[in-house]
PDB file of C-alpha atoms in Angstrom:
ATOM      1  CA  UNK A1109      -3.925 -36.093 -51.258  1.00 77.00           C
ATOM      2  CA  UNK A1110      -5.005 -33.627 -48.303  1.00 82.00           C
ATOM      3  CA  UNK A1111      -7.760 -32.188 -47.280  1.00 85.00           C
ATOM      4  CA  UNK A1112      -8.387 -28.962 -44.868  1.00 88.00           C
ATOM      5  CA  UNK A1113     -10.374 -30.207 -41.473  1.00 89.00           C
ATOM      6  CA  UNK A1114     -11.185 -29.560 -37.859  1.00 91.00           C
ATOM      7  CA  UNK A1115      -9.668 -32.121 -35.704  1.00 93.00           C
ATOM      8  CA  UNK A1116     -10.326 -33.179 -32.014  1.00 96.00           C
ATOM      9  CA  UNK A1117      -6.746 -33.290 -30.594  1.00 93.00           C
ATOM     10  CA  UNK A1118      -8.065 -33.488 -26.735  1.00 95.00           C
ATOM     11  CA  UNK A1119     -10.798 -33.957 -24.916  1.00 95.00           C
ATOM     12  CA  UNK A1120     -12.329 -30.725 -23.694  1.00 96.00           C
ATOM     13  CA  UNK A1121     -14.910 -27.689 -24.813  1.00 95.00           C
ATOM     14  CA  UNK A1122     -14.577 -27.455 -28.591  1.00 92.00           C
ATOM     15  CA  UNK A1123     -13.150 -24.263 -28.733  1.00 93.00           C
ATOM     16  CA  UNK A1124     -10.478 -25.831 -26.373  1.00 94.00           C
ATOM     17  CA  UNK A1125     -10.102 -28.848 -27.920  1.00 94.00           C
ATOM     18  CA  UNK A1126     -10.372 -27.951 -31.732  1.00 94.00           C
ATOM     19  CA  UNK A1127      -7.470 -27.790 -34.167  1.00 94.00           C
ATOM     20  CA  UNK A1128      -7.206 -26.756 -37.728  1.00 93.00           C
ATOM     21  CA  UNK A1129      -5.503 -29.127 -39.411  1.00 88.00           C
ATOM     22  CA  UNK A1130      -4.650 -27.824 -42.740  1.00 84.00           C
ATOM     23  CA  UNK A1131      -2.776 -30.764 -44.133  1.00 87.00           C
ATOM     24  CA  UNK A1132      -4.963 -33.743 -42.719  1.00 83.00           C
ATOM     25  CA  UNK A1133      -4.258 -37.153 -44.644  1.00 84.00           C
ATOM     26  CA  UNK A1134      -7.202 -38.034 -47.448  1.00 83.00           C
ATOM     27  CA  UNK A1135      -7.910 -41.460 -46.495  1.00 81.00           C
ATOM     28  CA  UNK A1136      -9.339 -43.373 -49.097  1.00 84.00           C
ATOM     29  CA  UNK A1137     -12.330 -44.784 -49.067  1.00 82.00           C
ATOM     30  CA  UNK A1138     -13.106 -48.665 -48.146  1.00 84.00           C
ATOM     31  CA  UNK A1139     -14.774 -50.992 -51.406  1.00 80.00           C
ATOM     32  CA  UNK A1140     -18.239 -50.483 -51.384  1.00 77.00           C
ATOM     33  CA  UNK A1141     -17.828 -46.650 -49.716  1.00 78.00           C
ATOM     34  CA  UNK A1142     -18.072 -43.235 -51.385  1.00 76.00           C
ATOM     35  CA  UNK A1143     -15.817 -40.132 -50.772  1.00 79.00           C
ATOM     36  CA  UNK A1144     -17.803 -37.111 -49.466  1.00 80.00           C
ATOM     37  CA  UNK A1145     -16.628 -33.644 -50.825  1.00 81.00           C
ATOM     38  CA  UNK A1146     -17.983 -30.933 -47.948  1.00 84.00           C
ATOM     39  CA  UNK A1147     -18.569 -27.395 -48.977  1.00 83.00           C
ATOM     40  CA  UNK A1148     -19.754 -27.051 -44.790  1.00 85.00           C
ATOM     41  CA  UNK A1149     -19.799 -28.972 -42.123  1.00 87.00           C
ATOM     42  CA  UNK A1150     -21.769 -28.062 -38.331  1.00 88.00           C
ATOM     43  CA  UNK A1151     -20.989 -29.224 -35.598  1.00 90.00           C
ATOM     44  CA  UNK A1152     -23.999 -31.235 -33.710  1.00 92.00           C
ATOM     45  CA  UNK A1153     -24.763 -32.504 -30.192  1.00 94.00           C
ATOM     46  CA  UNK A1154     -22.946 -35.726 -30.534  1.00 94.00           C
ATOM     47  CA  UNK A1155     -19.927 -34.186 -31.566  1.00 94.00           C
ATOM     48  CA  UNK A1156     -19.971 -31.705 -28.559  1.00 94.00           C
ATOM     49  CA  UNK A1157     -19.623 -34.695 -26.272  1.00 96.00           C
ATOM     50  CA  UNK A1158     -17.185 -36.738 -28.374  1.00 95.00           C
ATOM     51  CA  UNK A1159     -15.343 -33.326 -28.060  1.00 95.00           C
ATOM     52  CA  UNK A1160     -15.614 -33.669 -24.294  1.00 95.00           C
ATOM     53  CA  UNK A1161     -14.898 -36.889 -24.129  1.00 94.00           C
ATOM     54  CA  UNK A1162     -18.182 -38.061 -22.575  1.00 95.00           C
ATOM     55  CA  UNK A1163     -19.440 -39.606 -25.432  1.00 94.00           C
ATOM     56  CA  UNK A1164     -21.127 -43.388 -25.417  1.00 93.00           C
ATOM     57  CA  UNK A1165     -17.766 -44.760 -27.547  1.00 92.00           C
ATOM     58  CA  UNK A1166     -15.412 -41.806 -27.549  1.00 88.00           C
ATOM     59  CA  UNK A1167     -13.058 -42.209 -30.847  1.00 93.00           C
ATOM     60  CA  UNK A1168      -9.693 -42.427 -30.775  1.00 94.00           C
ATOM     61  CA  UNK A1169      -7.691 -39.371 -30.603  1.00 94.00           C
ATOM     62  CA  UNK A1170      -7.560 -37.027 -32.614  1.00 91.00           C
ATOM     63  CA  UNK A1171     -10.613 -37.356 -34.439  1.00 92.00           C
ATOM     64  CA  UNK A1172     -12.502 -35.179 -37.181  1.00 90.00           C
ATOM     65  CA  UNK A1173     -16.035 -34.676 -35.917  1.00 91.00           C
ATOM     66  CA  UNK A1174     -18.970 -33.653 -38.003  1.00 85.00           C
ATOM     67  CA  UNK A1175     -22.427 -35.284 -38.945  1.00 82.00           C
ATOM     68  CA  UNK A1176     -23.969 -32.430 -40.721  1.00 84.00           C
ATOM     69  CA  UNK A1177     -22.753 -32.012 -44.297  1.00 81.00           C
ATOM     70  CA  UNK A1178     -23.717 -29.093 -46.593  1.00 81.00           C
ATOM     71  CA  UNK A1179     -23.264 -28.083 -50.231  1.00 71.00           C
ATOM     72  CA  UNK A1180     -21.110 -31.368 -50.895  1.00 65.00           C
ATOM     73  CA  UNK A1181     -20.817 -33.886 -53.934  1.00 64.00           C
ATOM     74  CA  UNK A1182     -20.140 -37.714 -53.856  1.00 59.00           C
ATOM     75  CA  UNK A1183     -16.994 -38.659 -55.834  1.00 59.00           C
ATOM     76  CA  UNK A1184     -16.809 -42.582 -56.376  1.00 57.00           C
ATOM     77  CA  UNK A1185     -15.977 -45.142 -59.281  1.00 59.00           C
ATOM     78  CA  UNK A1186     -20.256 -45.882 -59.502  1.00 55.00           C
ATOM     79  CA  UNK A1187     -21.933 -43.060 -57.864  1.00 53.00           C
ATOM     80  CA  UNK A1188     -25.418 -43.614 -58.863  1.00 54.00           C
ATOM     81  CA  UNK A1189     -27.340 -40.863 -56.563  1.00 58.00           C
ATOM     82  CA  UNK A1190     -27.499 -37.221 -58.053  1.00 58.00           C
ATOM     83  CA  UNK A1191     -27.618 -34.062 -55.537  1.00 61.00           C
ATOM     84  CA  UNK A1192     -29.901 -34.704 -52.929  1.00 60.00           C
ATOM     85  CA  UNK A1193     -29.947 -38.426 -53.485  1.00 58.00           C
ATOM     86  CA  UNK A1194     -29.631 -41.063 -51.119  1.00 54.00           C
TER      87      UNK A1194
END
């Protein structure tokens, strides 16, 4: 499976540094985790520096930032919370 996403290819401003990958790799999800399906996505302070590289623990390049999900769904073999659940 694939999914649509903005990835961090280098460091730099994000408008630089920003890539549309339209083809990115689904990873699946560890035991014990739940997949995440995003309807929107924003792009927050901490992601603006792991985009410039001078975040605490910069990930590994190239990376798909993002912190703030919107309109999503959880998709998982026990998903217990509803919308707006936690």
């Amino acid at each position: 499976m694939s999914m649509q996403a903005w990835q961090v290819t280098r460091a730099g401003e994000p408008r630089e540094a920003l890539r549309l990958a339209a083809e990115a790799p689904l990873p699946d999800p560890p035991s014990g985790f739940l997949r995440v399906r995003v309807g929107a996505c924003a792009l927050g302070l901490p992601d603006l520096f792991m985009c410039r590289g001078s975040y605490a623990l910069p990930p590994t390049l190239p990376f798909t930032p993002g912190q703030e999900l919107a309109r999503g769904g959880l998709l998982g073999k026990s998903v217990l919370a509803g919308p707006g659940g936690r």
